[in-house]
Amino acid sequence: MHLSALSLRHFRNLRNQELELPREGVALIGDNAQGKSNFLEAIYYLETLRSFRGARDAQMLGFGEEVFRVVGTTEGGDDEPRGVQVAAAFQKKGKRKKVSVDGTEPDRLTDALGHLSAVIFSPSDVDLVSGGPSERRRFLDIVLSLNEPGYVRALSDYRKSLSRRNAALRAGQPWSLVSVWDQGLIRAGAEIMVARRDWIGTRASAFGDYYARVSGGRRARMTYRPNVSLEDAASTDAVEHAFREALEAARDREARRGVTVAGPHRDDVRLQLSDEGDDLDLRDYGSGGQRRTAALALRLVEAMTIRERRSRRPMILLDDVFAELDGGRSERILELMDGEDTGQVVLTAPKDADVRIRRDALPRWRIQAGEITT
Amino acid sequence: MSAIDRLSDEFSRLPGIGSKTALRLVHHLMKASKDDTRRLARALVDVADKVRACDVCGNFSEHDLCEICSNPRRDVSVLCVVEEAYEVGAIERTGQFRGLFHVLGGRLSPLDGIGPDELNVATLLRRIDGSRGEIREVIIATNASVEGEATSVFLEQEISPMGPRVTRLARGIPVGSDLEYVDGTTIAQALAGRREM
């Protein structure tokens, strides 16, 4: 399966264009601030219906425009026989988002997620490693929402229960009125914890392998750091029980502080260097290059998840990712991507010389002031 | 403001009606016979003047007691608790329920400042207490939303110690639907709530 056509209307600085994308992918070359990242943002918008840069929908409107619209058409292949058309539009007035799949609006926006099976690699990925726990939770939530059935709903239920429970705590309501939210919180929270634990548990070794291959042999580890202690809690029932006990234990503290302190909204993923017997946190002790390598390894694990869970070859979007890596690492990443079972590749770079992926076989497009020439 | 503008302005405040639909309704009324329009006006005035909440259950009523509460053939041992009065009609139309109702007037919603004091909870508890054991079962028919579930947990906490059996509406596969098209959450709930045949 690959993205065969893309239509753009008033998306950031990009000119209104109808583009046909080659099956193998494309390399988009252009100077800084011409719209390279915007192009990838538009493509990835069709995957998650939001900006990979964390921008609000209104910020992606072309200057002075009222509506933006992105339409992508995929063509089937051996991994997914049927193509699909995903259209996403946003209207400034009323902040309305309209999404359709093959011309019909899905019942829920979340039903339209994940049709491209794309992974985006960007320089800001380093924040996954050097940023706070919320960055890593966001990463987990996006990956699991796209790949684990039921995760989106659990997340949405959890957030609803959490905000109401916090409101009850803030208002100083009696415990009998705070605890009515526990059942919903615990049920959804346990589902989230189990999904996160399973994902990290089954992919930790892949993370280590990718890290070793990009870094040229150095070792790193990924472990789940749940806020609720899950030792000996194997089944979902046991996780629910552990969560309930953690809430019990936190009761006085929560009443005092007026906020829910126990639960997966405070989870973290620990990323460590594990070279000479010592486990050093990459966030605190990693060099710039080591952190970037760990972030890349996370994205490679994400791509692997798409292969495993959706049986599709992931589309790879590379946003100028080689700018800040040394030559050796860049070479190894390119080799790795060529070797992995990946689908279409769309990459951006400031100079022709940076583009050697797929043995130079990618067609080159240029971009200047938002206009793409093919 | 002209009479036409005033009426269309009133219409457009109703849910689901924008300014264009409001104007269309006004134009329709102007073309209709004056009797029809006056009958509509009287119906509106009647709803405003005559309909109020039943003293006992909170359902819509034109008297102190609603038709259900004043019907001697209803089963007083079963009470069905709903969030809103218009949900009484939904259950009544099934023809399967012969007990009485209690309307909460909403659901717990701390984000909107709605707690038990803002709902008809005290009247419900007094009603159960005052029945001296006559109410043997309370069916909680709040919605299956996050807030409806929390409300049901709260009511169960309050009512169970008073004696009646507390039950919750079952959730599962809609009648007449294909399993293939039912969402995963609903199927999971239906599996958890399966029963012996």
Coordinates of C-alpha atoms in Angstrom, one line a residue:
Chain A
M1 CA 0.0 0.0 0.0
H2 CA 1.3 3.5 -0.7
L3 CA 0.1 7.1 -0.9
S4 CA -0.5 7.7 -4.5
A5 CA -2.1 11.1 -4.6
L6 CA -2.2 14.2 -2.3
S7 CA -4.3 17.2 -2.6
L8 CA -3.5 20.4 -0.6
R9 CA -5.7 23.4 0.0
H10 CA -4.5 26.3 2.2
F11 CA -2.4 24.1 4.4
R12 CA 0.2 26.4 6.1
N13 CA 2.4 28.0 3.4
L14 CA 1.9 25.2 0.9
R15 CA 0.4 26.2 -2.5
N16 CA -2.8 24.6 -3.5
Q17 CA -1.5 21.6 -5.3
E18 CA -2.5 18.1 -6.7
L19 CA 0.5 15.8 -6.4
E20 CA 1.0 12.3 -7.6
L21 CA 3.5 10.4 -5.4
P22 CA 5.7 7.6 -6.8
R23 CA 5.3 4.2 -5.2
E24 CA 8.9 4.1 -3.8
G25 CA 8.6 7.6 -2.4
V26 CA 10.2 11.0 -2.9
A27 CA 12.9 13.2 -1.6
L28 CA 11.9 16.8 -1.1
I29 CA 14.8 19.2 -1.4
G30 CA 14.7 22.9 -0.4
D31 CA 16.2 25.6 1.7
N32 CA 15.1 26.2 5.2
A33 CA 11.7 27.9 5.8
Q34 CA 10.3 26.9 2.3
G35 CA 7.7 24.4 3.6
K36 CA 9.5 21.0 3.8
S37 CA 8.2 20.1 7.2
N38 CA 4.8 21.5 6.4
F39 CA 4.6 19.0 3.6
L40 CA 5.3 16.1 5.9
E41 CA 3.0 17.6 8.5
A42 CA 0.2 17.5 5.9
I43 CA 0.8 13.9 5.1
Y44 CA 1.0 12.8 8.7
Y45 CA -2.2 14.8 9.5
L46 CA -4.0 12.1 7.5
E47 CA -2.6 9.5 9.8
T48 CA -3.4 11.0 13.2
L49 CA -5.7 14.0 12.3
R50 CA -3.4 16.3 14.3
S51 CA -0.1 18.0 13.9
F52 CA 3.0 16.0 14.7
R53 CA 4.5 19.2 15.9
G54 CA 1.8 19.7 18.5
A55 CA 0.3 22.7 16.6
R56 CA -3.4 23.5 17.0
D57 CA -5.6 23.0 13.9
A58 CA -6.0 26.8 13.5
Q59 CA -2.3 27.3 13.3
M60 CA -2.1 25.2 10.2
L61 CA -4.4 27.4 8.2
G62 CA -2.7 29.3 5.4
F63 CA -2.3 33.0 6.2
G64 CA -5.7 34.8 6.1
E65 CA -7.5 31.6 5.1
E66 CA -10.7 30.2 6.5
V67 CA -10.5 26.5 5.6
F68 CA -7.6 24.0 5.0
R69 CA -8.1 20.7 3.4
V70 CA -5.8 17.7 2.8
V71 CA -6.9 14.7 0.8
G72 CA -4.8 11.6 0.4
T73 CA -5.5 8.6 -1.8
T74 CA -3.7 5.3 -1.2
E75 CA -3.3 2.5 -3.7
G76 CA -3.4 -1.1 -2.6
G77 CA -0.4 -3.4 -2.7
D78 CA 0.5 -6.9 -1.5
D79 CA 0.3 -5.9 2.2
E80 CA -3.2 -4.2 1.9
P81 CA -5.2 -5.0 -1.2
R82 CA -7.6 -2.1 -1.0
G83 CA -6.8 1.6 -1.4
V84 CA -8.6 4.3 0.5
Q85 CA -9.2 8.0 0.3
V86 CA -8.9 10.0 3.5
A87 CA -10.0 13.7 3.5
A88 CA -9.4 16.0 6.4
A89 CA -10.6 19.6 6.6
F90 CA -10.6 22.3 9.2
Q91 CA -12.8 25.4 9.3
K92 CA -11.7 28.4 11.4
K93 CA -15.3 29.4 12.0
G94 CA -16.7 27.2 14.8
K95 CA -13.3 25.3 14.8
R96 CA -14.9 22.5 12.9
K97 CA -13.0 19.5 11.8
K98 CA -14.5 17.3 9.1
V99 CA -13.0 14.0 8.2
S100 CA -14.2 11.5 5.6
V101 CA -13.0 8.0 4.6
D102 CA -13.9 7.0 1.1
G103 CA -16.4 9.8 1.1
T104 CA -18.3 8.9 4.3
E105 CA -17.9 10.6 7.6
P106 CA -17.1 8.0 10.3
D107 CA -19.2 7.8 13.5
R108 CA -16.2 8.8 15.5
L109 CA -13.1 10.7 14.5
T110 CA -11.0 7.9 16.0
D111 CA -12.4 5.5 13.4
A112 CA -10.5 7.5 10.8
L113 CA -7.1 7.1 12.4
G114 CA -4.2 5.2 11.0
H115 CA -5.1 4.8 7.3
L116 CA -1.6 5.6 6.0
S117 CA 0.3 3.5 8.5
A118 CA 3.0 6.1 8.6
V119 CA 5.8 6.9 11.1
I120 CA 7.4 10.3 11.2
F121 CA 11.1 10.9 12.2
S122 CA 11.9 14.5 13.1
P123 CA 14.6 16.4 14.8
S124 CA 12.2 17.3 17.6
D125 CA 12.0 13.5 18.5
V126 CA 15.0 14.1 20.7
D127 CA 12.4 15.6 23.2
L128 CA 11.1 12.0 23.6
V129 CA 14.3 11.3 25.4
S130 CA 15.4 14.5 26.9
G131 CA 12.0 15.9 27.7
G132 CA 9.7 15.2 30.7
P133 CA 7.6 12.1 31.2
S134 CA 4.6 13.6 29.5
E135 CA 6.5 13.5 26.2
R136 CA 7.0 9.8 26.5
R137 CA 3.4 9.2 27.6
R138 CA 2.2 11.1 24.6
F139 CA 4.4 8.9 22.4
L140 CA 3.0 5.7 23.9
D141 CA -0.5 7.0 23.7
I142 CA -0.2 7.8 20.0
V143 CA 1.5 4.5 19.1
L144 CA -1.0 2.4 21.2
S145 CA -4.0 4.4 19.9
L146 CA -3.1 3.6 16.4
N147 CA -2.2 0.0 17.0
E148 CA -4.2 -1.5 19.9
P149 CA -7.9 -1.8 19.5
G150 CA -9.7 -0.3 22.5
Y151 CA -6.9 1.9 23.7
V152 CA -8.3 5.2 22.4
R153 CA -11.6 4.6 24.2
A154 CA -9.8 3.5 27.4
L155 CA -7.7 6.7 27.2
S156 CA -10.7 8.9 26.6
D157 CA -12.7 7.3 29.5
Y158 CA -9.7 7.6 31.8
R159 CA -9.3 11.3 31.1
K160 CA -13.0 11.9 31.6
S161 CA -13.0 10.1 35.0
L162 CA -9.8 11.8 36.0
S163 CA -10.9 15.4 35.2
R164 CA -14.2 14.8 37.1
R165 CA -12.5 13.2 40.1
N166 CA -10.0 16.1 40.2
A167 CA -12.9 18.6 40.1
A168 CA -14.5 16.7 43.0
L169 CA -11.2 16.8 45.0
R170 CA -10.6 20.5 44.2
A171 CA -14.1 21.3 45.4
G172 CA -13.3 19.6 48.7
Q173 CA -16.2 17.2 48.3
P174 CA -16.6 14.3 50.8
W175 CA -14.8 11.1 50.0
S176 CA -18.0 9.3 49.2
L177 CA -18.4 11.7 46.3
V178 CA -14.8 11.5 45.2
S179 CA -14.7 7.8 45.2
V180 CA -17.7 7.4 42.9
W181 CA -15.3 8.1 40.0
D182 CA -12.9 5.4 41.1
Q183 CA -14.6 2.5 39.3
G184 CA -14.4 4.1 35.9
L185 CA -10.9 5.4 36.6
I186 CA -9.6 2.0 37.7
R187 CA -11.2 0.1 34.9
A188 CA -9.9 2.4 32.1
G189 CA -6.6 3.0 33.9
A190 CA -5.8 -0.7 34.3
E191 CA -6.5 -1.2 30.5
I192 CA -4.0 1.6 29.8
M193 CA -1.3 0.2 32.1
V194 CA -1.6 -3.3 30.8
A195 CA -1.4 -2.1 27.2
R196 CA 1.7 0.0 28.0
R197 CA 3.4 -2.7 29.9
D198 CA 2.8 -5.3 27.2
W199 CA 4.0 -2.9 24.4
I200 CA 7.2 -2.0 26.2
G201 CA 7.8 -5.5 27.5
T202 CA 7.5 -7.2 24.1
R203 CA 9.6 -4.5 22.3
A204 CA 12.3 -3.7 24.8
S205 CA 14.8 -6.0 23.1
A206 CA 14.0 -4.6 19.7
F207 CA 14.7 -1.1 21.1
G208 CA 18.1 -2.4 22.4
D209 CA 18.9 -3.9 19.0
Y210 CA 18.0 -0.8 17.0
Y211 CA 20.0 1.3 19.4
A212 CA 23.0 -1.0 19.1
R213 CA 22.9 -1.0 15.3
V214 CA 22.6 2.7 14.9
S215 CA 25.3 3.5 17.6
G216 CA 27.7 0.9 16.3
G217 CA 27.4 -1.6 19.2
R218 CA 26.6 0.5 22.3
R219 CA 23.7 -0.9 24.5
A220 CA 20.6 0.8 25.8
R221 CA 17.4 -0.3 27.6
M222 CA 13.8 0.6 27.7
T223 CA 11.6 -0.1 30.7
Y224 CA 8.1 0.8 31.8
R225 CA 8.0 2.9 35.0
P226 CA 4.3 2.8 36.0
N227 CA 3.3 5.2 38.7
V228 CA 1.2 2.4 40.3
S229 CA 3.5 -0.4 41.4
L230 CA 2.6 -3.4 39.3
E231 CA 4.9 -6.0 40.8
D232 CA 3.2 -9.4 40.9
A233 CA 0.1 -7.9 39.2
A234 CA -0.1 -10.1 36.1
S235 CA -3.7 -10.1 35.0
T236 CA -5.9 -7.1 34.3
D237 CA -7.8 -7.9 37.5
A238 CA -4.6 -7.8 39.5
V239 CA -3.7 -4.5 38.0
E240 CA -7.1 -3.1 38.9
H241 CA -6.6 -4.3 42.4
A242 CA -3.1 -2.7 42.6
F243 CA -4.5 0.6 41.3
R244 CA -7.3 0.5 43.8
E245 CA -4.9 0.0 46.6
A246 CA -2.7 2.8 45.4
L247 CA -5.7 5.2 45.4
E248 CA -6.5 4.0 49.0
A249 CA -2.9 4.7 50.1
A250 CA -2.9 8.2 48.4
R251 CA -6.2 9.2 49.9
D252 CA -4.9 11.7 52.5
R253 CA -2.4 13.2 50.1
E254 CA -5.1 13.6 47.4
A255 CA -7.5 15.2 49.8
R256 CA -4.8 17.7 50.9
R257 CA -3.6 18.5 47.4
G258 CA -6.9 18.4 45.7
V259 CA -5.7 16.3 42.8
T260 CA -5.4 12.6 41.9
V261 CA -1.8 11.6 42.4
A262 CA -1.9 7.9 41.6
G263 CA -2.5 6.4 38.2
P264 CA -1.1 6.0 34.7
H265 CA -1.3 9.8 34.0
R266 CA 1.9 9.8 36.0
D267 CA 3.6 6.9 34.2
D268 CA 7.1 7.2 32.6
V269 CA 9.3 5.1 30.2
R270 CA 12.9 4.9 31.4
L271 CA 15.5 4.9 28.7
Q272 CA 19.0 4.0 29.9
L273 CA 22.5 3.4 28.6
S274 CA 23.5 0.0 29.8
D275 CA 27.1 -0.2 28.8
E276 CA 29.5 -1.0 31.5
G277 CA 27.2 -2.6 34.0
D278 CA 26.0 0.8 35.1
D279 CA 22.6 1.9 34.0
L280 CA 22.7 5.6 33.2
D281 CA 19.6 7.5 32.4
L282 CA 19.8 8.9 28.9
R283 CA 17.8 11.9 29.9
D284 CA 20.4 13.0 32.4
Y285 CA 23.6 11.5 31.2
G286 CA 23.2 10.9 27.5
S287 CA 25.1 13.0 24.9
G288 CA 23.2 14.8 22.2
G289 CA 24.0 12.0 19.7
Q290 CA 23.0 9.3 22.2
R291 CA 19.7 10.9 22.8
R292 CA 19.0 11.3 19.2
T293 CA 19.9 7.7 18.6
A294 CA 17.5 6.5 21.3
A295 CA 14.7 8.7 19.8
L296 CA 15.4 7.1 16.4
A297 CA 15.3 3.6 18.0
L298 CA 11.9 4.5 19.5
R299 CA 10.5 5.5 16.0
L300 CA 12.0 2.3 14.5
V301 CA 10.1 0.3 17.2
E302 CA 7.0 2.2 16.2
A303 CA 7.4 1.2 12.6
M304 CA 7.9 -2.4 13.7
T305 CA 4.6 -2.2 15.6
I306 CA 2.8 -1.2 12.5
R307 CA 4.3 -4.2 10.6
E308 CA 3.3 -6.5 13.4
R309 CA -0.1 -5.2 14.5
R310 CA -1.4 -4.0 11.2
S311 CA 0.5 -6.3 8.8
R312 CA 1.4 -3.3 6.7
R313 CA 4.7 -2.0 5.5
P314 CA 5.0 1.3 7.3
M315 CA 5.3 4.5 5.3
I316 CA 8.4 6.4 6.5
L317 CA 8.5 10.2 6.8
L318 CA 11.9 11.6 7.5
D319 CA 12.1 15.3 8.3
D320 CA 15.6 16.4 7.8
V321 CA 16.8 13.8 10.4
F322 CA 20.4 13.6 9.3
A323 CA 21.2 17.2 9.9
E324 CA 22.3 16.6 13.5
L325 CA 23.8 13.1 13.3
D326 CA 27.4 12.3 12.5
G327 CA 28.2 10.6 9.2
G328 CA 28.6 7.1 10.6
R329 CA 25.3 7.1 12.3
S330 CA 23.5 8.5 9.3
E331 CA 25.0 5.8 7.1
R332 CA 23.9 3.1 9.5
I333 CA 20.4 4.4 9.7
L334 CA 20.1 4.5 6.0
E335 CA 21.3 0.9 5.7
L336 CA 18.9 -0.1 8.5
M337 CA 16.0 1.4 6.7
D338 CA 16.9 -0.1 3.4
G339 CA 17.2 -3.5 5.2
E340 CA 13.9 -3.3 7.1
D341 CA 10.7 -4.1 5.5
T342 CA 9.5 -0.5 5.0
G343 CA 7.1 1.0 2.5
Q344 CA 7.1 4.3 0.8
V345 CA 9.7 6.8 2.0
V346 CA 9.2 10.6 1.9
L347 CA 12.2 12.5 3.2
T348 CA 13.2 16.2 3.3
A349 CA 16.7 17.6 3.1
P350 CA 18.3 21.0 2.5
K351 CA 20.8 19.6 0.0
D352 CA 20.9 17.0 -2.7
A353 CA 24.0 15.5 -1.2
D354 CA 22.1 14.4 1.9
V355 CA 19.9 12.0 0.0
R356 CA 21.3 8.6 -0.5
I357 CA 18.5 6.4 0.8
R358 CA 17.3 3.6 -1.4
R359 CA 20.6 3.7 -3.2
D360 CA 19.8 7.1 -4.6
A361 CA 16.7 5.8 -6.3
L362 CA 14.2 8.3 -4.9
P363 CA 12.9 10.9 -7.3
R364 CA 13.8 14.4 -6.3
W365 CA 11.3 17.2 -5.9
R366 CA 12.1 20.8 -5.1
I367 CA 10.2 23.2 -2.9
Q368 CA 10.4 26.9 -2.9
A369 CA 8.1 29.3 -1.0
G370 CA 5.5 26.5 -0.6
E371 CA 5.5 25.5 -4.2
I372 CA 6.5 22.0 -5.1
T373 CA 8.0 21.2 -8.5
T374 CA 8.1 17.5 -9.4
Chain B
M1 CA -38.3 44.5 16.2
S2 CA -41.1 43.2 14.0
A3 CA -43.4 40.3 15.0
I4 CA -41.8 38.1 12.4
D5 CA -38.3 38.8 13.7
R6 CA -39.4 38.3 17.2
L7 CA -40.8 34.9 16.5
S8 CA -37.9 33.7 14.4
D9 CA -35.6 35.0 17.1
E10 CA -37.5 32.8 19.6
F11 CA -37.4 29.8 17.3
S12 CA -33.6 30.1 16.8
R13 CA -33.0 29.7 20.5
L14 CA -34.4 26.2 20.4
P15 CA -31.9 23.3 20.1
G16 CA -31.0 22.2 16.6
I17 CA -32.6 25.3 15.0
G18 CA -30.5 27.9 13.2
S19 CA -31.5 31.3 11.9
K20 CA -32.5 29.9 8.5
T21 CA -34.7 27.1 9.8
A22 CA -36.3 29.6 12.2
L23 CA -37.2 31.8 9.3
R24 CA -38.6 28.9 7.4
L25 CA -40.8 27.9 10.3
V26 CA -42.1 31.5 10.6
H27 CA -42.9 31.6 6.8
H28 CA -44.6 28.2 7.1
L29 CA -46.8 29.5 9.9
M30 CA -47.7 32.6 8.0
K31 CA -49.0 30.5 5.1
A32 CA -50.9 28.1 7.4
S33 CA -54.4 28.9 8.6
K34 CA -54.7 31.3 11.5
D35 CA -56.5 28.6 13.5
D36 CA -53.5 26.2 13.2
T37 CA -51.1 28.9 14.4
R38 CA -53.4 29.9 17.3
R39 CA -53.6 26.2 18.3
L40 CA -49.8 26.0 18.3
A41 CA -49.7 29.1 20.5
R42 CA -52.2 27.7 22.9
A43 CA -50.3 24.4 23.1
L44 CA -47.2 26.3 24.0
V45 CA -48.9 28.3 26.7
D46 CA -50.4 25.1 28.1
V47 CA -47.0 23.5 28.3
A48 CA -45.7 26.6 30.1
D49 CA -48.7 27.0 32.5
K50 CA -49.8 23.4 33.2
V51 CA -46.8 21.1 33.0
R52 CA -44.6 20.8 36.1
A53 CA -42.7 18.2 38.0
C54 CA -44.6 15.5 39.8
D55 CA -44.4 16.0 43.6
V56 CA -43.3 12.4 44.1
C57 CA -41.1 11.3 41.2
G58 CA -40.2 14.4 39.3
N59 CA -41.7 13.2 36.0
F60 CA -43.6 15.7 33.8
S61 CA -47.1 16.1 35.1
E62 CA -50.2 18.4 34.9
H63 CA -51.3 17.6 38.4
D64 CA -49.7 17.2 41.8
L65 CA -49.1 13.6 40.9
C66 CA -48.1 12.3 37.5
E67 CA -50.2 9.7 35.7
I68 CA -47.8 7.0 36.7
C69 CA -47.6 7.8 40.4
S70 CA -51.4 8.2 40.6
N71 CA -52.1 4.9 38.8
P72 CA -53.1 2.3 41.5
R73 CA -52.3 -0.6 39.2
R74 CA -48.5 0.2 39.1
D75 CA -46.2 -2.0 41.1
V76 CA -45.0 0.1 44.1
S77 CA -42.3 -2.4 45.0
V78 CA -40.0 -1.5 42.1
L79 CA -38.5 1.9 41.4
C80 CA -36.7 2.9 38.3
V81 CA -34.3 5.8 38.6
V82 CA -33.6 7.8 35.4
E83 CA -31.5 11.0 34.7
E84 CA -34.1 13.0 32.8
A85 CA -37.9 13.1 32.7
Y86 CA -38.0 12.5 29.0
E87 CA -36.3 9.1 29.6
V88 CA -39.4 8.0 31.5
G89 CA -41.2 7.9 28.1
A90 CA -38.5 5.7 26.6
I91 CA -39.0 3.1 29.2
E92 CA -42.8 3.4 29.3
R93 CA -43.0 2.8 25.5
T94 CA -41.5 -0.7 26.0
G95 CA -44.6 -1.7 28.0
Q96 CA -42.4 -4.0 30.0
F97 CA -42.1 -2.0 33.2
R98 CA -45.0 -1.8 35.6
G99 CA -43.2 -0.1 38.5
L100 CA -42.7 3.5 39.5
F101 CA -40.1 6.1 38.5
H102 CA -37.8 8.6 40.0
V103 CA -36.3 11.4 38.0
L104 CA -32.9 12.7 39.2
G105 CA -32.9 15.8 36.9
G106 CA -29.3 15.2 35.7
R107 CA -26.2 13.3 36.8
L108 CA -23.2 13.9 39.0
S109 CA -21.0 16.4 37.2
P110 CA -18.4 18.1 39.4
L111 CA -17.0 20.0 36.4
D112 CA -20.4 21.8 36.2
G113 CA -20.8 22.0 39.9
I114 CA -23.5 19.4 40.0
G115 CA -23.5 17.2 43.1
P116 CA -26.2 15.3 44.9
D117 CA -27.7 18.5 46.3
E118 CA -28.4 19.7 42.8
L119 CA -30.2 16.5 41.9
N120 CA -33.4 14.9 43.3
V121 CA -31.4 12.5 45.5
A122 CA -32.6 13.6 48.9
T123 CA -36.2 13.1 47.8
L124 CA -35.3 9.6 46.4
L125 CA -33.8 8.5 49.7
R126 CA -36.7 9.9 51.7
R127 CA -39.1 8.1 49.4
I128 CA -37.3 4.8 49.9
D129 CA -37.0 5.3 53.6
G130 CA -40.7 6.4 53.9
S131 CA -41.9 3.3 52.1
R132 CA -40.9 1.2 55.1
G133 CA -39.7 -1.7 53.1
E134 CA -42.4 -1.6 50.5
I135 CA -39.8 -0.7 47.8
R136 CA -37.9 -3.9 47.3
E137 CA -35.9 -3.2 44.2
V138 CA -34.3 0.0 42.8
I139 CA -33.3 -0.2 39.1
I140 CA -30.7 2.4 38.2
A141 CA -31.2 3.4 34.6
T142 CA -28.7 6.2 34.4
N143 CA -26.8 6.4 31.1
A144 CA -23.8 4.3 30.3
S145 CA -21.5 7.4 30.1
V146 CA -18.7 8.1 32.5
E147 CA -20.9 10.5 34.5
G148 CA -23.9 8.1 34.4
E149 CA -21.8 5.3 35.7
A150 CA -20.4 7.4 38.6
T151 CA -23.9 8.4 39.5
S152 CA -25.0 4.8 39.6
V153 CA -22.1 4.0 41.9
F154 CA -23.1 6.8 44.2
L155 CA -26.7 5.8 44.3
E156 CA -25.8 2.2 45.0
Q157 CA -23.7 3.3 48.0
E158 CA -26.6 5.3 49.4
I159 CA -29.5 3.0 48.7
S160 CA -28.0 -0.5 49.5
P161 CA -27.7 0.1 53.3
M162 CA -31.4 1.0 53.3
G163 CA -32.4 -2.5 52.3
P164 CA -33.7 -2.6 48.7
R165 CA -32.0 -4.7 46.1
V166 CA -30.1 -2.3 43.8
T167 CA -29.8 -3.4 40.1
R168 CA -28.4 -1.7 37.0
L169 CA -29.7 -1.9 33.4
A170 CA -27.8 -4.5 31.4
R171 CA -25.6 -3.4 28.5
G172 CA -24.9 -5.3 25.4
I173 CA -25.7 -6.0 21.8
P174 CA -28.6 -3.9 20.4
V175 CA -31.5 -6.1 19.4
G176 CA -31.6 -6.9 15.6
S177 CA -28.0 -5.9 15.0
D178 CA -25.2 -7.9 13.5
L179 CA -22.3 -8.8 15.8
E180 CA -19.9 -7.9 13.0
Y181 CA -20.9 -4.2 13.2
V182 CA -21.0 -3.8 17.0
D183 CA -18.1 -1.9 18.5
G184 CA -15.6 -3.8 20.7
T185 CA -16.5 -2.1 23.9
T186 CA -20.1 -3.1 23.7
I187 CA -19.2 -6.7 22.8
A188 CA -16.8 -6.8 25.8
Q189 CA -19.6 -5.5 28.1
A190 CA -22.0 -8.1 26.6
L191 CA -19.5 -10.9 27.2
A192 CA -18.9 -9.8 30.8
G193 CA -22.7 -9.7 31.3
R194 CA -23.5 -12.9 29.5
R195 CA -26.1 -15.2 31.2
E196 CA -27.1 -18.8 31.5
M197 CA -29.5 -20.1 28.8

